[in-house]
Amino acid sequence: AEHQHARYNPLRDDWVLVSAHRVKRPWQGQLEKPPPEDVPRWDPKNPLCPGATRANGEVNPQYEGTFVFPNDFPALQPDAPEPDDSDHPLFRAAPARGVCKVMCFHPWSDLTLPLMSLAEIRTVIDAWAELATDLGASYPWVQIFENKGAMMGCSNPHPHCQVWASSFLPNEARLEDRTQREHLSQRGVPMLLEYAEQEAHRKERLVVENADWLVVVPYWATWPYQTLLLPRRHVCRLQDLREGERDSLASIMKRLLIKYDNLFEVSFPYSMGWHGEWRAPTGPHLEEDCRHWQLHAHYYPPLLRSATVRKFMVGYEMLAQAQRDLTQEQ
């Protein structure tokens, strides 16, 4: 606990350097501004609010629950042309098509997920599952992700997430697909199902749990308060969750995010996202064995010592490997 060591991340097939003593060093670096506390509940200039006009001139409906619309500035478009053929193997390009959507969680701008009711969070989960199903019928990968807080690049305080569906398998998904497939082949059990059982038994890094889910600081976590949300049952996709599992997911998400907010008494910034089985159970993938995948969500919060001191992934992290300043158990 007091001496540096490296820990293996089987999900990414890489290592993290743990330097527990470094959190004690004096800090004279950048201090972050805490998030504003006076966010108006409704602002006609906020493009995510009900009835507001967005950049493309479209007017949002007076929505009362979740609201999904195409991203006005998408990173992926369905009709992008094919790139030119490469004349050398070191200069390769590949097609990249898809769709990008924005999903508002609630009509009020001054709310975040931990402040929403369980019924409202359950509505978000159902909308996630519906989007994953609809977009997954046309695209091999659907990435649901939320950037919360200006520190994590969120330009709008309104509670929302994004959903990008792509014609290709992104790097992180491709890596997790390989490592989980290899683990099932070697040990005969899905990696994250076995991992959840181990963490539930050891209780060294367990943050919160209920009958269907558990949240842990992973043994291999790289961010200071990184967590991994795991189902206890073998589940491949969000849309495969049972009614009761969706209710208990809403509960454990709310409990986790309240703990984050209470840690430094600030609306905790993070980036989070869902990873699940990427082959739609239809069409050409109908007969493929996808048992190696286990549904899970990653939470990556940047705060390190307080509401104003963050962890920077620079220098050694960029040029060598990930490094953290306190043990995962601490």
Tab-separated table of C-alpha atoms in Angstrom:
chain	number	residue	atom	x	y	z
A	1	ALA	CA	0.000	0.000	0.000
A	2	GLU	CA	2.942	2.379	0.573
A	3	HIS	CA	5.353	1.315	-2.185
A	4	GLN	CA	5.116	1.681	-5.934
A	5	HIS	CA	4.135	-1.324	-7.977
A	6	ALA	CA	2.453	-2.136	-11.304
A	7	ARG	CA	-0.974	-3.723	-11.712
A	8	TYR	CA	-2.244	-5.574	-14.770
A	9	ASN	CA	-5.488	-4.584	-16.486
A	10	PRO	CA	-6.836	-7.733	-18.170
A	11	LEU	CA	-9.612	-5.808	-19.910
A	12	ARG	CA	-7.150	-3.597	-21.801
A	13	ASP	CA	-4.122	-5.924	-21.722
A	14	ASP	CA	-1.890	-3.217	-20.264
A	15	TRP	CA	-0.419	-2.054	-16.960
A	16	VAL	CA	-0.838	0.860	-14.545
A	17	LEU	CA	1.934	2.165	-12.271
A	18	VAL	CA	0.659	2.711	-8.703
A	19	SER	CA	2.705	5.255	-6.713
A	20	ALA	CA	0.801	5.561	-3.458
A	21	HIS	CA	3.182	7.986	-1.807
A	22	ARG	CA	2.866	10.690	-4.490
A	23	VAL	CA	-0.497	11.951	-3.250
A	24	LYS	CA	1.358	13.429	-0.250
A	25	ARG	CA	3.467	15.781	-2.377
A	26	PRO	CA	2.678	19.525	-2.126
A	27	TRP	CA	0.548	20.910	-4.936
A	28	GLN	CA	1.247	24.265	-6.565
A	29	GLY	CA	-0.336	23.486	-9.918
A	30	GLN	CA	-3.595	24.422	-11.545
A	31	LEU	CA	-6.715	24.807	-9.421
A	32	GLU	CA	-10.086	24.214	-11.055
A	33	LYS	CA	-13.107	26.439	-10.584
A	34	PRO	CA	-16.025	24.665	-8.911
A	35	PRO	CA	-19.086	24.259	-11.135
A	36	PRO	CA	-21.661	27.069	-11.031
A	37	GLU	CA	-24.492	26.624	-8.564
A	38	ASP	CA	-26.863	29.155	-10.126
A	39	VAL	CA	-27.819	27.290	-13.315
A	40	PRO	CA	-31.280	28.500	-14.377
A	41	ARG	CA	-33.922	25.795	-14.596
A	42	TRP	CA	-34.987	27.052	-18.030
A	43	ASP	CA	-33.103	29.374	-20.337
A	44	PRO	CA	-34.367	30.254	-23.843
A	45	LYS	CA	-30.727	30.652	-24.944
A	46	ASN	CA	-29.856	27.102	-23.872
A	47	PRO	CA	-30.253	24.929	-27.007
A	48	LEU	CA	-31.116	21.830	-24.943
A	49	CYS	CA	-34.071	23.381	-23.108
A	50	PRO	CA	-37.690	22.661	-24.093
A	51	GLY	CA	-38.922	25.212	-26.623
A	52	ALA	CA	-35.420	26.594	-27.301
A	53	THR	CA	-34.072	27.128	-30.806
A	54	ARG	CA	-30.962	25.129	-31.694
A	55	ALA	CA	-28.061	26.229	-33.909
A	56	ASN	CA	-29.658	24.740	-37.040
A	57	GLY	CA	-32.859	26.727	-36.495
A	58	GLU	CA	-34.954	23.802	-35.248
A	59	VAL	CA	-37.145	24.416	-32.213
A	60	ASN	CA	-37.203	21.784	-29.457
A	61	PRO	CA	-40.613	20.452	-28.445
A	62	GLN	CA	-41.950	21.145	-24.962
A	63	TYR	CA	-40.688	17.768	-23.814
A	64	GLU	CA	-41.399	16.584	-20.276
A	65	GLY	CA	-39.215	13.465	-20.025
A	66	THR	CA	-36.286	12.399	-22.181
A	67	PHE	CA	-35.714	14.007	-25.572
A	68	VAL	CA	-33.548	12.542	-28.367
A	69	PHE	CA	-32.499	14.468	-31.460
A	70	PRO	CA	-29.744	14.288	-34.106
A	71	ASN	CA	-26.523	16.034	-33.084
A	72	ASP	CA	-26.356	19.356	-34.909
A	73	PHE	CA	-22.562	18.996	-35.223
A	74	PRO	CA	-22.068	15.227	-35.715
A	75	ALA	CA	-18.664	13.580	-35.743
A	76	LEU	CA	-20.123	10.803	-37.906
A	77	GLN	CA	-22.510	11.013	-40.850
A	78	PRO	CA	-24.227	8.141	-42.674
A	79	ASP	CA	-23.355	9.255	-46.199
A	80	ALA	CA	-19.627	10.045	-45.916
A	81	PRO	CA	-17.716	9.160	-49.131
A	82	GLU	CA	-15.143	6.408	-49.376
A	83	PRO	CA	-11.548	7.579	-48.800
A	84	ASP	CA	-9.082	7.334	-51.662
A	85	ASP	CA	-7.042	4.165	-52.006
A	86	SER	CA	-3.689	4.275	-50.263
A	87	ASP	CA	-0.479	4.051	-52.246
A	88	HIS	CA	1.549	2.854	-49.221
A	89	PRO	CA	0.813	0.657	-46.150
A	90	LEU	CA	1.927	3.466	-43.794
A	91	PHE	CA	-0.786	5.789	-45.151
A	92	ARG	CA	-4.007	3.855	-44.789
A	93	ALA	CA	-7.524	5.205	-44.444
A	94	ALA	CA	-10.835	3.430	-43.989
A	95	PRO	CA	-14.496	4.369	-44.320
A	96	ALA	CA	-16.124	5.859	-41.207
A	97	ARG	CA	-19.875	6.323	-41.249
A	98	GLY	CA	-22.529	6.580	-38.603
A	99	VAL	CA	-25.004	8.773	-36.781
A	100	CYS	CA	-24.684	10.931	-33.660
A	101	LYS	CA	-27.585	11.696	-31.363
A	102	VAL	CA	-28.058	13.785	-28.239
A	103	MET	CA	-30.346	12.627	-25.444
A	104	CYS	CA	-31.622	15.046	-22.804
A	105	PHE	CA	-32.341	13.315	-19.499
A	106	HIS	CA	-34.802	15.879	-18.135
A	107	PRO	CA	-36.370	19.217	-19.141
A	108	TRP	CA	-34.753	21.069	-16.206
A	109	SER	CA	-31.218	22.400	-16.660
A	110	ASP	CA	-30.449	22.585	-12.927
A	111	LEU	CA	-30.768	18.827	-12.412
A	112	THR	CA	-28.164	16.078	-12.687
A	113	LEU	CA	-28.765	12.320	-12.601
A	114	PRO	CA	-28.218	11.967	-8.809
A	115	LEU	CA	-30.837	14.675	-8.225
A	116	MET	CA	-33.433	12.981	-10.421
A	117	SER	CA	-36.023	10.556	-9.074
A	118	LEU	CA	-35.649	6.798	-9.511
A	119	ALA	CA	-38.564	6.815	-11.961
A	120	GLU	CA	-36.859	9.520	-14.029
A	121	ILE	CA	-33.548	7.630	-14.073
A	122	ARG	CA	-35.404	4.471	-15.085
A	123	THR	CA	-36.841	6.407	-18.039
A	124	VAL	CA	-33.285	7.295	-19.082
A	125	ILE	CA	-32.243	3.625	-18.882
A	126	ASP	CA	-35.202	2.573	-21.031
A	127	ALA	CA	-34.324	5.247	-23.591
A	128	TRP	CA	-30.705	4.024	-23.642
A	129	ALA	CA	-31.861	0.460	-24.299
A	130	GLU	CA	-34.240	1.595	-27.040
A	131	LEU	CA	-31.525	3.594	-28.785
A	132	ALA	CA	-29.076	0.696	-28.514
A	133	THR	CA	-31.642	-1.581	-30.133
A	134	ASP	CA	-32.658	0.804	-32.902
A	135	LEU	CA	-29.163	1.935	-33.886
A	136	GLY	CA	-27.665	-1.518	-33.338
A	137	ALA	CA	-29.872	-2.866	-36.109
A	138	SER	CA	-27.895	-0.781	-38.615
A	139	TYR	CA	-24.491	-0.251	-37.017
A	140	PRO	CA	-22.074	-2.697	-35.337
A	141	TRP	CA	-21.172	-0.380	-32.439
A	142	VAL	CA	-23.376	1.983	-30.414
A	143	GLN	CA	-21.507	4.111	-27.876
A	144	ILE	CA	-23.597	5.710	-25.140
A	145	PHE	CA	-21.572	8.211	-23.125
A	146	GLU	CA	-22.040	11.156	-20.781
A	147	ASN	CA	-19.555	13.971	-20.206
A	148	LYS	CA	-20.550	15.745	-16.995
A	149	GLY	CA	-19.026	19.056	-16.002
A	150	ALA	CA	-16.928	21.653	-17.801
A	151	MET	CA	-13.770	19.893	-16.552
A	152	MET	CA	-14.691	16.928	-18.752
A	153	GLY	CA	-15.439	19.026	-21.814
A	154	CYS	CA	-19.172	19.415	-21.331
A	155	SER	CA	-20.189	22.738	-22.890
A	156	ASN	CA	-23.766	22.722	-21.612
A	157	PRO	CA	-24.978	22.273	-17.998
A	158	HIS	CA	-28.253	20.682	-19.108
A	159	PRO	CA	-28.429	16.972	-18.106
A	160	HIS	CA	-27.748	15.004	-21.259
A	161	CYS	CA	-25.637	12.339	-22.936
A	162	GLN	CA	-24.593	11.455	-26.453
A	163	VAL	CA	-25.031	8.316	-28.526
A	164	TRP	CA	-22.701	7.657	-31.460
A	165	ALA	CA	-23.348	4.687	-33.734
A	166	SER	CA	-20.478	3.742	-36.046
A	167	SER	CA	-19.906	1.502	-39.033
A	168	PHE	CA	-16.648	0.320	-37.435
A	169	LEU	CA	-15.592	-1.153	-34.111
A	170	PRO	CA	-13.715	1.578	-32.155
A	171	ASN	CA	-10.333	0.926	-30.547
A	172	GLU	CA	-11.524	0.396	-26.954
A	173	ALA	CA	-14.337	-1.912	-28.032
A	174	ARG	CA	-12.011	-3.884	-30.299
A	175	LEU	CA	-9.541	-4.320	-27.440
A	176	GLU	CA	-12.182	-5.424	-24.936
A	177	ASP	CA	-13.642	-7.818	-27.489
A	178	ARG	CA	-10.261	-9.534	-27.867
A	179	THR	CA	-9.392	-9.726	-24.170
A	180	GLN	CA	-12.816	-11.004	-23.124
A	181	ARG	CA	-12.808	-13.587	-25.910
A	182	GLU	CA	-9.355	-14.826	-24.836
A	183	HIS	CA	-10.380	-15.010	-21.185
A	184	LEU	CA	-13.472	-17.110	-21.950
A	185	SER	CA	-11.365	-19.445	-24.086
A	186	GLN	CA	-8.760	-19.875	-21.339
A	187	ARG	CA	-10.942	-20.009	-18.221
A	188	GLY	CA	-14.389	-21.005	-19.488
A	189	VAL	CA	-16.209	-18.060	-17.853
A	190	PRO	CA	-16.764	-14.457	-19.004
A	191	MET	CA	-13.998	-12.237	-17.603
A	192	LEU	CA	-16.172	-9.571	-15.983
A	193	LEU	CA	-18.616	-12.107	-14.563
A	194	GLU	CA	-15.712	-13.849	-12.819
A	195	TYR	CA	-14.272	-10.483	-11.781
A	196	ALA	CA	-17.585	-9.326	-10.259
A	197	GLU	CA	-17.818	-12.524	-8.238
A	198	GLN	CA	-14.263	-12.045	-6.956
A	199	GLU	CA	-14.811	-8.407	-5.972
A	200	ALA	CA	-18.120	-9.221	-4.254
A	201	HIS	CA	-16.282	-11.842	-2.191
A	202	ARG	CA	-13.144	-9.799	-1.384
A	203	LYS	CA	-14.979	-6.514	-0.593
A	204	GLU	CA	-11.695	-4.542	-0.740
A	205	ARG	CA	-12.736	-2.160	-3.498
A	206	LEU	CA	-16.524	-2.418	-3.294
A	207	VAL	CA	-18.268	0.968	-3.362
A	208	VAL	CA	-21.954	0.052	-3.462
A	209	GLU	CA	-24.020	-3.025	-4.309
A	210	ASN	CA	-27.541	-4.393	-4.527
A	211	ALA	CA	-29.150	-7.670	-5.542
A	212	ASP	CA	-28.420	-7.238	-9.276
A	213	TRP	CA	-25.419	-4.879	-9.519
A	214	LEU	CA	-22.167	-3.893	-7.895
A	215	VAL	CA	-19.827	-0.925	-8.294
A	216	VAL	CA	-16.113	-1.272	-7.607
A	217	VAL	CA	-12.967	0.763	-7.943
A	218	PRO	CA	-11.257	-1.676	-10.311
A	219	TYR	CA	-8.055	-3.328	-9.127
A	220	TRP	CA	-6.419	-1.773	-12.213
A	221	ALA	CA	-8.101	1.671	-12.073
A	222	THR	CA	-6.090	4.515	-13.620
A	223	TRP	CA	-8.188	7.552	-12.610
A	224	PRO	CA	-8.297	8.433	-8.865
A	225	TYR	CA	-11.971	7.594	-8.245
A	226	GLN	CA	-12.648	5.482	-11.320
A	227	THR	CA	-15.425	2.930	-10.930
A	228	LEU	CA	-16.782	-0.032	-12.847
A	229	LEU	CA	-20.508	-0.843	-12.777
A	230	LEU	CA	-21.177	-4.568	-13.240
A	231	PRO	CA	-24.238	-6.832	-13.311
A	232	ARG	CA	-24.125	-9.980	-11.173
A	233	ARG	CA	-25.850	-12.000	-13.907
A	234	HIS	CA	-24.353	-12.692	-17.320
A	235	VAL	CA	-25.863	-9.939	-19.501
A	236	CYS	CA	-24.538	-8.977	-22.926
A	237	ARG	CA	-26.536	-5.843	-23.784
A	238	LEU	CA	-28.502	-3.039	-22.129
A	239	GLN	CA	-31.619	-4.143	-23.969
A	240	ASP	CA	-31.275	-7.623	-22.412
A	241	LEU	CA	-31.888	-6.289	-18.885
A	242	ARG	CA	-35.022	-7.492	-17.133
A	243	GLU	CA	-37.561	-5.099	-15.648
A	244	GLY	CA	-36.297	-5.589	-12.108
A	245	GLU	CA	-32.669	-5.188	-13.217
A	246	ARG	CA	-33.513	-1.855	-14.812
A	247	ASP	CA	-35.114	-0.665	-11.585
A	248	SER	CA	-32.130	-1.769	-9.513
A	249	LEU	CA	-29.787	-0.160	-12.057
A	250	ALA	CA	-31.553	3.175	-11.549
A	251	SER	CA	-31.127	2.742	-7.796
A	252	ILE	CA	-27.425	1.884	-7.862
A	253	MET	CA	-26.634	4.663	-10.345
A	254	LYS	CA	-28.305	7.201	-8.083
A	255	ARG	CA	-26.472	5.895	-5.001
A	256	LEU	CA	-23.101	5.921	-6.778
A	257	LEU	CA	-23.513	9.442	-8.131
A	258	ILE	CA	-24.672	10.762	-4.743
A	259	LYS	CA	-21.468	9.312	-3.252
A	260	TYR	CA	-19.423	11.096	-5.901
A	261	ASP	CA	-21.154	14.418	-5.158
A	262	ASN	CA	-20.745	14.001	-1.406
A	263	LEU	CA	-17.027	13.122	-1.588
A	264	PHE	CA	-15.858	16.716	-2.104
A	265	GLU	CA	-19.299	18.355	-1.708
A	266	VAL	CA	-19.409	19.358	-5.350
A	267	SER	CA	-21.303	18.241	-8.440
A	268	PHE	CA	-18.668	15.649	-9.396
A	269	PRO	CA	-17.392	15.770	-13.007
A	270	TYR	CA	-16.862	12.542	-14.933
A	271	SER	CA	-17.022	10.832	-18.289
A	272	MET	CA	-18.941	7.586	-18.328
A	273	GLY	CA	-20.040	5.132	-20.960
A	274	TRP	CA	-21.589	1.726	-21.575
A	275	HIS	CA	-19.769	-1.184	-23.200
A	276	GLY	CA	-21.778	-4.185	-24.311
A	277	GLU	CA	-21.918	-6.911	-26.913
A	278	TRP	CA	-21.480	-5.239	-30.277
A	279	ARG	CA	-22.949	-7.755	-32.689
A	280	ALA	CA	-26.645	-7.281	-33.220
A	281	PRO	CA	-28.373	-10.648	-32.640
A	282	THR	CA	-29.778	-10.522	-36.183
A	283	GLY	CA	-28.525	-10.753	-39.728
A	284	PRO	CA	-24.996	-12.055	-40.385
A	285	HIS	CA	-24.124	-12.291	-36.674
A	286	LEU	CA	-27.072	-14.468	-35.672
A	287	GLU	CA	-25.007	-17.637	-35.312
A	288	GLU	CA	-21.910	-16.077	-33.703
A	289	ASP	CA	-20.925	-16.983	-30.162
A	290	CYS	CA	-20.861	-13.779	-28.109
A	291	ARG	CA	-20.794	-15.276	-24.630
A	292	HIS	CA	-17.456	-13.623	-23.852
A	293	TRP	CA	-19.047	-10.174	-23.587
A	294	GLN	CA	-20.396	-8.838	-20.302
A	295	LEU	CA	-22.292	-5.565	-20.090
A	296	HIS	CA	-20.546	-2.906	-17.992
A	297	ALA	CA	-20.242	0.851	-17.514
A	298	HIS	CA	-17.036	2.811	-16.934
A	299	TYR	CA	-16.930	6.002	-14.828
A	300	TYR	CA	-13.817	8.163	-15.215
A	301	PRO	CA	-13.784	11.150	-12.809
A	302	PRO	CA	-10.715	13.442	-12.834
A	303	LEU	CA	-10.724	14.918	-9.309
A	304	LEU	CA	-7.769	13.845	-7.145
A	305	ARG	CA	-7.480	15.656	-3.797
A	306	SER	CA	-10.380	18.096	-3.635
A	307	ALA	CA	-13.026	19.809	-5.725
A	308	THR	CA	-10.311	22.010	-7.247
A	309	VAL	CA	-7.320	19.638	-7.715
A	310	ARG	CA	-7.549	17.205	-10.600
A	311	LYS	CA	-5.442	14.356	-11.923
A	312	PHE	CA	-3.704	15.159	-15.203
A	313	MET	CA	-2.886	12.343	-17.600
A	314	VAL	CA	0.233	13.868	-19.146
A	315	GLY	CA	3.977	13.284	-19.447
A	316	TYR	CA	4.677	9.749	-18.259
A	317	GLU	CA	1.052	8.718	-18.825
A	318	MET	CA	1.148	9.871	-22.448
A	319	LEU	CA	4.654	8.659	-23.231
A	320	ALA	CA	5.027	5.501	-21.134
A	321	GLN	CA	1.989	4.107	-19.278
A	322	ALA	CA	-0.821	5.098	-16.936
A	323	GLN	CA	0.196	6.107	-13.401
A	324	ARG	CA	-1.903	6.882	-10.343
A	325	ASP	CA	-1.092	8.664	-7.084
A	326	LEU	CA	-2.917	6.515	-4.522
A	327	THR	CA	-3.809	2.855	-4.391
A	328	GLN	CA	-7.190	1.720	-5.638
A	329	GLU	CA	-8.052	0.562	-2.115
A	330	GLN	CA	-7.134	3.921	-0.602
